[in-house]
Amino acid sequence: MDKRIRKFLFLISSLTILSFLLVACSNSEKTGGNKKAEVPKSENAVDNYGLGDQFKAKDELTFTMTFSDHPNYPYKKDWLLLEEIKKRTNVNLDMTIIPMSDYAQKRSLLISSGDAPYIIPKTYPGEETPFVASGTILPISDYVDLMPNYKDKVEKWNIEPFLEGLRHDDGKYYVLPGLHEDVWPDYTLAIRTDIVEELGFDMPTTWDELEEILVAMKQAYPDIIPFSDRWTFSSTLNIAATSFGTSAGWGLGSALNYDKANDEFVFGPATEAYKQMLTYFHGLVDKGLLDKESVTQDDDQAVKKFVNGKSFVIGTNSQTIVDYRKDMKEILGEGNFAIKKIIVPGGPVGQVMGGSKLENGIMISAKAKDDPNFEALLQFIDWLWYSDEGQEFAKWGVEGVTYTKGSDGKRVLADDVNYVGLNPKGTKALNVDYGFSGGNFAYGGTTELLHSMFSEEEIEFQEAMHETKELILPDPPILYNEMELEQSTLLSTPLKDFVNTATYEFILGDRDLSKWDDYINELKNMGMEDYVELANKVYKK
């Protein structure tokens, strides 16, 4: 072969290999690779810090932190929580106190201005997105190798499928989420079980069975609309949607649902499943079984109807049912009523349950990585928020002061301490007076820890949900880049606003379900097809 030809072929071959390596390298960076971020050794970090180790800084440290201040248990600088954190970890927390109602807005201003504290808790997945491109918050997934308690729970509890939804187009995630050992179903419906028994029914297991009970209630008590809901009906739509094969209400999210059979996303509120769900609830309204005011009344109005015996079914969670029962004892009298959380009814796609093992979590300011005590900061967060000891401490407080623990491991609040009705005789509140079990620190943990503050009734509900329901895993993520995300948001915002309005109109009968095709055309005119096409293009990429 001619020498010049051999040289030419060699050059082409070399360029091909080089191009392949560059692409591979690029793709590795794009997906976050398996590369560990380099972190300078901190003199105040614990040497050889590992799973289950107590973190305690060698010298006293101060870390800055935002604090979402709840009006029911406002921040107190002399809380035992803060005193004990200092004692156990040698860390002071310099708090930026923000009223809960202003937290999201003021947090954004602090981050955008570059003045954010290092630790930014109470961040729900998705709220970090506006700050990713600017580089003002840390891609924390680069640093989790320095957090052994966090990593252990991710692996042991099979958290990875849920983390996929947190990742951005660079393959990294920017929020350290709260981690639960299992999915925690909380919201459902409360029902007057005394009325159910009086009418000769068992507890409903499907939405159709619930309708049968509502019909019987209406016949027996014609002056009452049996189902009058709270939370603008958004909670009920959320829990019902999963069993109808769609998403709605609080769970509408992007309004995109993953079609596994075709490996693509569809616009959920345009599907037959969504129409079927709306048809069901409109039927309840049409028969006088569901109060039209459910979508407009404030919570106090809905609760007042229920506790006064003017309705028999309402949305609830583990805390509100305690409140209902307390009010009903005062109004109706003990022994004159009985209520219970029902297992979320099954629907057309069966006995299924949505949910996540993740909870709100922590963003870390990007400037923290330049602090000489950055490694100690990561260890501190790992111990307080993710170790078994730290999670028990944040939830229950100090053994011998706020609670005691028996030889069987069961925790009991101290005689003078109350929390969510666990010890009604207690004169001090675990969260108000001591700072424990507050939303900035206490979330996530083992199922045993979660159940430790539940009533027997709530534990029974949790176990029944897990025994009778099949868990639906989260949809795969759509990893938009900054420009794609902006385009997606511009398309989705008016679409979702329209869907929320139309959903209520269909349920109430203000929009005729026979005109469903007109509704679909309105969605198309608003860019639904472009929105879905963009999502699938990014997903396939």
mmCIF file of C-alpha atoms in Angstrom, residues 150-493:
data_model
loop_
_atom_site.group_PDB
_atom_site.id
_atom_site.type_symbol
_atom_site.label_atom_id
_atom_site.label_comp_id
_atom_site.label_asym_id
_atom_site.label_seq_id
_atom_site.Cartn_x
_atom_site.Cartn_y
_atom_site.Cartn_z
ATOM 1 C CA TYR A 150 -26.808 9.167 54.018
ATOM 2 C CA LYS A 151 -25.178 6.721 51.585
ATOM 3 C CA ASP A 152 -26.041 3.739 53.766
ATOM 4 C CA LYS A 153 -29.744 4.616 53.856
ATOM 5 C CA VAL A 154 -29.849 5.270 50.097
ATOM 6 C CA GLU A 155 -28.429 1.800 49.454
ATOM 7 C CA LYS A 156 -30.194 -0.108 52.234
ATOM 8 C CA TRP A 157 -33.636 1.382 51.558
ATOM 9 C CA ASN A 158 -33.416 1.238 47.743
ATOM 10 C CA ILE A 159 -33.725 5.015 47.434
ATOM 11 C CA GLU A 160 -31.890 5.321 44.103
ATOM 12 C CA PRO A 161 -35.012 5.032 41.856
ATOM 13 C CA PHE A 162 -36.525 7.970 43.721
ATOM 14 C CA LEU A 163 -33.334 10.047 43.443
ATOM 15 C CA GLU A 164 -33.494 9.853 39.649
ATOM 16 C CA GLY A 165 -36.277 12.422 39.681
ATOM 17 C CA LEU A 166 -33.971 14.896 41.450
ATOM 18 C CA ARG A 167 -31.224 14.796 38.837
ATOM 19 C CA HIS A 168 -30.722 17.625 36.371
ATOM 20 C CA ASP A 169 -29.416 17.429 32.829
ATOM 21 C CA ASP A 170 -25.842 17.248 34.141
ATOM 22 C CA GLY A 171 -26.773 14.012 35.936
ATOM 23 C CA LYS A 172 -26.349 15.607 39.369
ATOM 24 C CA TYR A 173 -28.809 16.515 42.108
ATOM 25 C CA TYR A 174 -28.764 19.658 44.191
ATOM 26 C CA VAL A 175 -31.045 18.799 47.122
ATOM 27 C CA LEU A 176 -30.238 16.350 49.908
ATOM 28 C CA PRO A 177 -33.712 14.911 50.450
ATOM 29 C CA GLY A 178 -35.192 13.590 53.640
ATOM 30 C CA LEU A 179 -35.161 9.786 53.401
ATOM 31 C CA HIS A 180 -37.861 7.390 54.568
ATOM 32 C CA GLU A 181 -37.333 3.661 54.875
ATOM 33 C CA ASP A 182 -40.654 3.126 53.139
ATOM 34 C CA VAL A 183 -43.327 5.117 51.352
ATOM 35 C CA TRP A 184 -45.432 6.958 53.892
ATOM 36 C CA PRO A 185 -49.096 7.277 52.846
ATOM 37 C CA ASP A 186 -50.825 9.893 54.981
ATOM 38 C CA TYR A 187 -53.775 11.520 53.251
ATOM 39 C CA THR A 188 -57.107 9.755 52.769
ATOM 40 C CA LEU A 189 -60.752 10.244 53.790
ATOM 41 C CA ALA A 190 -62.258 10.195 57.272
ATOM 42 C CA ILE A 191 -65.706 8.629 57.515
ATOM 43 C CA ARG A 192 -68.363 8.379 60.192
ATOM 44 C CA THR A 193 -68.108 4.657 60.912
ATOM 45 C CA ASP A 194 -71.119 4.748 63.231
ATOM 46 C CA ILE A 195 -73.272 5.833 60.289
ATOM 47 C CA VAL A 196 -71.676 3.207 58.014
ATOM 48 C CA GLU A 197 -72.498 0.474 60.543
ATOM 49 C CA GLU A 198 -75.974 1.866 61.165
ATOM 50 C CA LEU A 199 -76.702 1.489 57.451
ATOM 51 C CA GLY A 200 -75.357 -2.073 57.374
ATOM 52 C CA PHE A 201 -72.227 -1.521 55.271
ATOM 53 C CA ASP A 202 -68.619 -2.609 55.626
ATOM 54 C CA MET A 203 -65.854 -0.061 55.159
ATOM 55 C CA PRO A 204 -65.439 0.790 51.462
ATOM 56 C CA THR A 205 -62.473 -0.634 49.549
ATOM 57 C CA THR A 206 -63.206 0.963 46.147
ATOM 58 C CA TRP A 207 -64.547 4.302 44.933
ATOM 59 C CA ASP A 208 -67.689 2.527 43.682
ATOM 60 C CA GLU A 209 -68.287 1.042 47.139
ATOM 61 C CA LEU A 210 -67.830 4.504 48.653
ATOM 62 C CA GLU A 211 -70.492 5.833 46.287
ATOM 63 C CA GLU A 212 -72.925 3.096 47.418
ATOM 64 C CA ILE A 213 -72.422 4.176 51.036
ATOM 65 C CA LEU A 214 -72.882 7.855 50.144
ATOM 66 C CA VAL A 215 -76.153 7.020 48.369
ATOM 67 C CA ALA A 216 -77.402 5.169 51.461
ATOM 68 C CA MET A 217 -76.338 8.074 53.694
ATOM 69 C CA LYS A 218 -78.249 10.521 51.515
ATOM 70 C CA GLN A 219 -81.366 8.344 51.592
ATOM 71 C CA ALA A 220 -81.221 8.013 55.385
ATOM 72 C CA TYR A 221 -80.342 11.689 55.963
ATOM 73 C CA PRO A 222 -81.867 13.633 53.025
ATOM 74 C CA ASP A 223 -81.056 17.058 54.503
ATOM 75 C CA ILE A 224 -77.324 16.266 54.542
ATOM 76 C CA ILE A 225 -74.781 16.251 51.711
ATOM 77 C CA PRO A 226 -72.672 13.355 53.024
ATOM 78 C CA PHE A 227 -69.282 14.265 51.506
ATOM 79 C CA SER A 228 -68.037 17.813 52.069
ATOM 80 C CA ASP A 229 -64.301 18.160 51.517
ATOM 81 C CA ARG A 230 -61.454 20.473 52.530
ATOM 82 C CA TRP A 231 -58.138 21.518 50.899
ATOM 83 C CA THR A 232 -60.139 22.710 47.844
ATOM 84 C CA PHE A 233 -60.642 19.025 46.955
ATOM 85 C CA SER A 234 -56.972 18.859 45.878
ATOM 86 C CA SER A 235 -56.030 16.115 48.329
ATOM 87 C CA THR A 236 -58.892 13.846 47.269
ATOM 88 C CA LEU A 237 -58.086 14.352 43.594
ATOM 89 C CA ASN A 238 -54.469 13.448 44.344
ATOM 90 C CA ILE A 239 -55.214 10.204 46.185
ATOM 91 C CA ALA A 240 -57.931 9.178 43.703
ATOM 92 C CA ALA A 241 -55.939 9.907 40.555
ATOM 93 C CA THR A 242 -53.425 7.108 41.119
ATOM 94 C CA SER A 243 -56.153 4.469 41.178
ATOM 95 C CA PHE A 244 -57.645 5.932 37.984
ATOM 96 C CA GLY A 245 -54.246 5.797 36.260
ATOM 97 C CA THR A 246 -53.445 9.504 36.140
ATOM 98 C CA SER A 247 -52.389 12.450 38.336
ATOM 99 C CA ALA A 248 -54.412 15.412 39.585
ATOM 100 C CA GLY A 249 -54.861 17.927 42.384
ATOM 101 C CA TRP A 250 -51.836 18.219 44.640
ATOM 102 C CA GLY A 251 -50.125 15.525 42.602
ATOM 103 C CA LEU A 252 -50.620 17.087 39.162
ATOM 104 C CA GLY A 253 -46.948 18.078 38.993
ATOM 105 C CA SER A 254 -45.856 18.585 35.390
ATOM 106 C CA ALA A 255 -49.196 17.124 34.180
ATOM 107 C CA LEU A 256 -47.125 14.614 32.203
ATOM 108 C CA ASN A 257 -47.722 10.900 32.781
ATOM 109 C CA TYR A 258 -45.335 8.184 31.638
ATOM 110 C CA ASP A 259 -46.833 5.617 29.264
ATOM 111 C CA LYS A 260 -44.683 2.562 29.953
ATOM 112 C CA ALA A 261 -46.090 0.518 27.052
ATOM 113 C CA ASN A 262 -44.970 3.110 24.502
ATOM 114 C CA ASP A 263 -41.997 4.466 26.495
ATOM 115 C CA GLU A 264 -43.190 8.039 26.182
ATOM 116 C CA PHE A 265 -44.938 10.793 28.100
ATOM 117 C CA VAL A 266 -48.522 11.899 27.553
ATOM 118 C CA PHE A 267 -50.479 14.883 28.839
ATOM 119 C CA GLY A 268 -52.360 13.287 31.733
ATOM 120 C CA PRO A 269 -55.376 15.654 31.885
ATOM 121 C CA ALA A 270 -56.139 14.871 28.219
ATOM 122 C CA THR A 271 -56.387 11.098 28.715
ATOM 123 C CA GLU A 272 -59.437 8.872 29.041
ATOM 124 C CA ALA A 273 -58.267 7.990 32.551
ATOM 125 C CA TYR A 274 -58.569 11.643 33.597
ATOM 126 C CA LYS A 275 -61.987 11.906 31.979
ATOM 127 C CA GLN A 276 -63.117 8.759 33.813
ATOM 128 C CA MET A 277 -62.038 10.249 37.144
ATOM 129 C CA LEU A 278 -63.870 13.520 36.453
ATOM 130 C CA THR A 279 -66.970 11.595 35.381
ATOM 131 C CA TYR A 280 -66.980 9.736 38.698
ATOM 132 C CA PHE A 281 -66.758 12.853 40.856
ATOM 133 C CA HIS A 282 -69.235 14.792 38.707
ATOM 134 C CA GLY A 283 -71.628 11.895 39.257
ATOM 135 C CA LEU A 284 -71.300 12.372 43.029
ATOM 136 C CA VAL A 285 -72.106 16.083 42.689
ATOM 137 C CA ASP A 286 -75.007 15.408 40.326
ATOM 138 C CA LYS A 287 -76.578 12.967 42.824
ATOM 139 C CA GLY A 288 -76.202 15.358 45.742
ATOM 140 C CA LEU A 289 -73.533 13.198 47.388
ATOM 141 C CA LEU A 290 -70.580 15.601 47.113
ATOM 142 C CA ASP A 291 -70.869 19.177 48.323
ATOM 143 C CA LYS A 292 -70.242 21.685 45.524
ATOM 144 C CA GLU A 293 -68.584 23.969 48.075
ATOM 145 C CA SER A 294 -65.785 21.403 48.474
ATOM 146 C CA VAL A 295 -63.766 23.189 45.777
ATOM 147 C CA THR A 296 -64.214 26.710 47.174
ATOM 148 C CA GLN A 297 -64.793 26.597 50.937
ATOM 149 C CA ASP A 298 -61.944 27.201 53.339
ATOM 150 C CA ASP A 299 -60.841 24.396 55.622
ATOM 151 C CA ASP A 300 -62.605 25.785 58.695
ATOM 152 C CA GLN A 301 -65.961 25.681 56.907
ATOM 153 C CA ALA A 302 -65.466 22.075 55.812
ATOM 154 C CA VAL A 303 -64.296 20.973 59.257
ATOM 155 C CA LYS A 304 -67.191 22.755 60.956
ATOM 156 C CA LYS A 305 -69.696 20.801 58.854
ATOM 157 C CA PHE A 306 -68.042 17.499 59.686
ATOM 158 C CA VAL A 307 -67.566 17.971 63.436
ATOM 159 C CA ASN A 308 -71.120 19.307 63.800
ATOM 160 C CA GLY A 309 -72.586 16.235 62.103
ATOM 161 C CA LYS A 310 -73.608 18.141 58.948
ATOM 162 C CA SER A 311 -71.448 15.883 56.752
ATOM 163 C CA PHE A 312 -70.114 12.347 57.150
ATOM 164 C CA VAL A 313 -66.979 12.227 54.947
ATOM 165 C CA ILE A 314 -63.998 14.614 54.710
ATOM 166 C CA GLY A 315 -60.312 14.587 53.712
ATOM 167 C CA THR A 316 -57.878 13.836 56.511
ATOM 168 C CA ASN A 317 -54.368 12.874 57.547
ATOM 169 C CA SER A 318 -52.808 11.460 60.709
ATOM 170 C CA GLN A 319 -53.023 14.773 62.580
ATOM 171 C CA THR A 320 -56.357 16.201 61.425
ATOM 172 C CA ILE A 321 -58.322 13.115 62.428
ATOM 173 C CA VAL A 322 -57.082 13.663 65.997
ATOM 174 C CA ASP A 323 -58.361 17.240 65.799
ATOM 175 C CA TYR A 324 -61.743 16.132 64.394
ATOM 176 C CA ARG A 325 -62.208 13.628 67.196
ATOM 177 C CA LYS A 326 -61.317 16.179 69.859
ATOM 178 C CA ASP A 327 -63.827 18.736 68.510
ATOM 179 C CA MET A 328 -66.565 16.144 68.046
ATOM 180 C CA LYS A 329 -66.268 15.020 71.664
ATOM 181 C CA GLU A 330 -66.974 18.601 72.730
ATOM 182 C CA ILE A 331 -69.805 19.177 70.233
ATOM 183 C CA LEU A 332 -71.531 15.825 69.745
ATOM 184 C CA GLY A 333 -70.482 14.188 72.997
ATOM 185 C CA GLU A 334 -68.358 11.110 73.580
ATOM 186 C CA GLY A 335 -70.137 7.940 72.496
ATOM 187 C CA ASN A 336 -72.359 9.757 69.990
ATOM 188 C CA PHE A 337 -70.046 9.328 67.016
ATOM 189 C CA ALA A 338 -67.210 7.191 65.633
ATOM 190 C CA ILE A 339 -64.771 8.151 62.875
ATOM 191 C CA LYS A 340 -61.907 6.423 61.105
ATOM 192 C CA LYS A 341 -59.403 6.910 58.320
ATOM 193 C CA ILE A 342 -60.407 4.637 55.451
ATOM 194 C CA ILE A 343 -57.882 2.744 53.344
ATOM 195 C CA VAL A 344 -57.578 4.794 50.145
ATOM 196 C CA PRO A 345 -60.174 3.267 47.794
ATOM 197 C CA GLY A 346 -59.095 1.314 44.740
ATOM 198 C CA GLY A 347 -60.149 2.339 41.254
ATOM 199 C CA PRO A 348 -60.126 1.183 37.636
ATOM 200 C CA VAL A 349 -56.407 0.282 37.673
ATOM 201 C CA GLY A 350 -56.724 -1.649 40.930
ATOM 202 C CA GLN A 351 -55.475 -1.342 44.486
ATOM 203 C CA VAL A 352 -52.440 0.870 43.909
ATOM 204 C CA MET A 353 -50.597 3.496 45.885
ATOM 205 C CA GLY A 354 -48.442 6.357 44.742
ATOM 206 C CA GLY A 355 -45.870 8.102 46.847
ATOM 207 C CA SER A 356 -42.201 8.583 47.447
ATOM 208 C CA LYS A 357 -39.536 7.691 49.988
ATOM 209 C CA LEU A 358 -38.256 11.266 49.756
ATOM 210 C CA GLU A 359 -39.252 14.303 51.729
ATOM 211 C CA ASN A 360 -38.225 17.951 51.651
ATOM 212 C CA GLY A 361 -34.525 18.362 52.209
ATOM 213 C CA ILE A 362 -31.468 20.595 52.266
ATOM 214 C CA MET A 363 -29.721 22.776 49.732
ATOM 215 C CA ILE A 364 -26.144 23.797 50.491
ATOM 216 C CA SER A 365 -24.803 27.136 49.346
ATOM 217 C CA ALA A 366 -22.016 26.738 46.771
ATOM 218 C CA LYS A 367 -19.774 29.081 48.758
ATOM 219 C CA ALA A 368 -19.663 26.497 51.563
ATOM 220 C CA LYS A 369 -17.208 24.364 49.563
ATOM 221 C CA ASP A 370 -14.591 27.120 49.916
ATOM 222 C CA ASP A 371 -14.868 27.104 53.692
ATOM 223 C CA PRO A 372 -11.876 25.358 55.342
ATOM 224 C CA ASN A 373 -14.425 23.454 57.460
ATOM 225 C CA PHE A 374 -16.480 22.191 54.519
ATOM 226 C CA GLU A 375 -15.711 18.548 55.285
ATOM 227 C CA ALA A 376 -16.835 19.097 58.887
ATOM 228 C CA LEU A 377 -20.026 20.733 57.596
ATOM 229 C CA LEU A 378 -20.841 17.642 55.517
ATOM 230 C CA GLN A 379 -20.169 15.374 58.496
ATOM 231 C CA PHE A 380 -22.364 17.559 60.726
ATOM 232 C CA ILE A 381 -25.275 17.400 58.269
ATOM 233 C CA ASP A 382 -24.781 13.674 57.788
ATOM 234 C CA TRP A 383 -24.906 13.006 61.534
ATOM 235 C CA LEU A 384 -27.780 15.322 62.494
ATOM 236 C CA TRP A 385 -30.118 14.691 59.558
ATOM 237 C CA TYR A 386 -29.209 11.128 58.476
ATOM 238 C CA SER A 387 -27.755 9.068 61.324
ATOM 239 C CA ASP A 388 -30.141 6.929 63.385
ATOM 240 C CA GLU A 389 -29.004 8.740 66.520
ATOM 241 C CA GLY A 390 -29.405 12.203 64.999
ATOM 242 C CA GLN A 391 -32.868 11.438 63.625
ATOM 243 C CA GLU A 392 -34.097 10.072 66.954
ATOM 244 C CA PHE A 393 -32.647 13.112 68.738
ATOM 245 C CA ALA A 394 -34.297 15.617 66.368
ATOM 246 C CA LYS A 395 -37.655 13.884 66.740
ATOM 247 C CA TRP A 396 -37.824 12.840 70.412
ATOM 248 C CA GLY A 397 -35.288 15.098 72.110
ATOM 249 C CA VAL A 398 -33.083 14.123 75.041
ATOM 250 C CA GLU A 399 -33.609 10.804 76.791
ATOM 251 C CA GLY A 400 -34.370 11.347 80.459
ATOM 252 C CA VAL A 401 -35.571 14.905 79.842
ATOM 253 C CA THR A 402 -38.222 14.887 77.120
ATOM 254 C CA TYR A 403 -38.747 11.124 76.904
ATOM 255 C CA THR A 404 -37.802 7.775 78.373
ATOM 256 C CA LYS A 405 -37.043 4.508 76.620
ATOM 257 C CA GLY A 406 -37.945 1.118 78.005
ATOM 258 C CA SER A 407 -35.978 -2.110 77.730
ATOM 259 C CA ASP A 408 -38.173 -2.989 74.741
ATOM 260 C CA GLY A 409 -36.971 0.177 72.966
ATOM 261 C CA LYS A 410 -40.374 1.851 73.181
ATOM 262 C CA ARG A 411 -40.177 5.604 73.714
ATOM 263 C CA VAL A 412 -42.596 7.434 76.030
ATOM 264 C CA LEU A 413 -42.854 11.195 76.460
ATOM 265 C CA ALA A 414 -41.912 12.562 79.880
ATOM 266 C CA ASP A 415 -44.830 13.129 82.251
ATOM 267 C CA ASP A 416 -44.867 16.888 81.657
ATOM 268 C CA VAL A 417 -44.342 16.782 77.869
ATOM 269 C CA ASN A 418 -47.031 16.483 75.204
ATOM 270 C CA TYR A 419 -46.928 16.196 71.424
ATOM 271 C CA VAL A 420 -49.816 15.589 68.957
ATOM 272 C CA GLY A 421 -51.990 14.305 71.789
ATOM 273 C CA LEU A 422 -49.610 11.500 72.831
ATOM 274 C CA ASN A 423 -49.613 12.756 76.421
ATOM 275 C CA PRO A 424 -52.580 15.137 76.880
ATOM 276 C CA LYS A 425 -51.690 15.749 80.536
ATOM 277 C CA GLY A 426 -48.321 17.239 79.603
ATOM 278 C CA THR A 427 -48.021 20.970 80.268
ATOM 279 C CA LYS A 428 -45.081 21.525 77.905
ATOM 280 C CA ALA A 429 -45.015 20.908 74.158
ATOM 281 C CA LEU A 430 -42.100 18.999 72.628
ATOM 282 C CA ASN A 431 -41.919 21.398 69.660
ATOM 283 C CA VAL A 432 -43.005 24.702 71.236
ATOM 284 C CA ASP A 433 -40.987 24.538 74.437
ATOM 285 C CA TYR A 434 -38.027 22.383 73.441
ATOM 286 C CA GLY A 435 -37.687 22.751 69.641
ATOM 287 C CA PHE A 436 -37.865 19.039 68.759
ATOM 288 C CA SER A 437 -40.073 17.436 66.087
ATOM 289 C CA GLY A 438 -39.962 20.632 64.014
ATOM 290 C CA GLY A 439 -39.899 20.742 60.231
ATOM 291 C CA ASN A 440 -36.370 22.157 59.855
ATOM 292 C CA PHE A 441 -34.663 19.170 61.467
ATOM 293 C CA ALA A 442 -36.993 16.227 62.073
ATOM 294 C CA TYR A 443 -37.936 14.345 58.946
ATOM 295 C CA GLY A 444 -37.158 10.977 57.475
ATOM 296 C CA GLY A 445 -35.951 7.876 59.235
ATOM 297 C CA THR A 446 -36.841 4.275 59.826
ATOM 298 C CA THR A 447 -40.429 3.079 59.738
ATOM 299 C CA GLU A 448 -40.066 2.219 63.419
ATOM 300 C CA LEU A 449 -39.092 5.827 64.216
ATOM 301 C CA LEU A 450 -41.946 7.153 62.097
ATOM 302 C CA HIS A 451 -44.444 4.880 63.827
ATOM 303 C CA SER A 452 -43.078 5.710 67.271
ATOM 304 C CA MET A 453 -45.202 8.861 67.391
ATOM 305 C CA PHE A 454 -48.259 7.331 65.738
ATOM 306 C CA SER A 455 -51.366 6.127 67.491
ATOM 307 C CA GLU A 456 -52.281 2.449 67.175
ATOM 308 C CA GLU A 457 -55.010 3.550 64.779
ATOM 309 C CA GLU A 458 -52.502 5.271 62.497
ATOM 310 C CA ILE A 459 -50.087 2.327 62.552
ATOM 311 C CA GLU A 460 -52.991 0.056 61.596
ATOM 312 C CA PHE A 461 -53.761 2.354 58.649
ATOM 313 C CA GLN A 462 -50.127 2.419 57.504
ATOM 314 C CA GLU A 463 -49.778 -1.349 57.675
ATOM 315 C CA ALA A 464 -53.069 -1.914 55.856
ATOM 316 C CA MET A 465 -52.034 0.428 53.051
ATOM 317 C CA HIS A 466 -48.771 -1.449 52.542
ATOM 318 C CA GLU A 467 -50.420 -4.859 52.787
ATOM 319 C CA THR A 468 -53.239 -4.137 50.335
ATOM 320 C CA LYS A 469 -51.649 -1.751 47.845
ATOM 321 C CA GLU A 470 -49.161 -2.147 45.014
ATOM 322 C CA LEU A 471 -46.646 0.708 44.967
ATOM 323 C CA ILE A 472 -46.436 2.703 41.753
ATOM 324 C CA LEU A 473 -42.844 3.883 41.290
ATOM 325 C CA PRO A 474 -42.172 7.469 40.175
ATOM 326 C CA ASP A 475 -42.058 8.282 36.474
ATOM 327 C CA PRO A 476 -38.581 8.451 34.912
ATOM 328 C CA PRO A 477 -37.043 11.931 34.948
ATOM 329 C CA ILE A 478 -37.017 14.372 32.054
ATOM 330 C CA LEU A 479 -33.608 16.054 32.227
ATOM 331 C CA TYR A 480 -34.173 19.496 30.719
ATOM 332 C CA ASN A 481 -31.252 21.838 30.249
ATOM 333 C CA GLU A 482 -31.715 25.482 31.230
ATOM 334 C CA MET A 483 -33.114 26.608 27.876
ATOM 335 C CA GLU A 484 -35.400 23.576 27.552
ATOM 336 C CA LEU A 485 -36.661 24.033 31.092
ATOM 337 C CA GLU A 486 -37.526 27.663 30.403
ATOM 338 C CA GLN A 487 -39.388 26.647 27.241
ATOM 339 C CA SER A 488 -41.192 23.855 29.098
ATOM 340 C CA THR A 489 -42.245 26.218 31.888
ATOM 341 C CA LEU A 490 -43.587 28.780 29.414
ATOM 342 C CA LEU A 491 -45.708 26.080 27.801
ATOM 343 C CA SER A 492 -46.826 24.256 30.935
ATOM 344 C CA THR A 493 -47.850 27.176 33.151
#
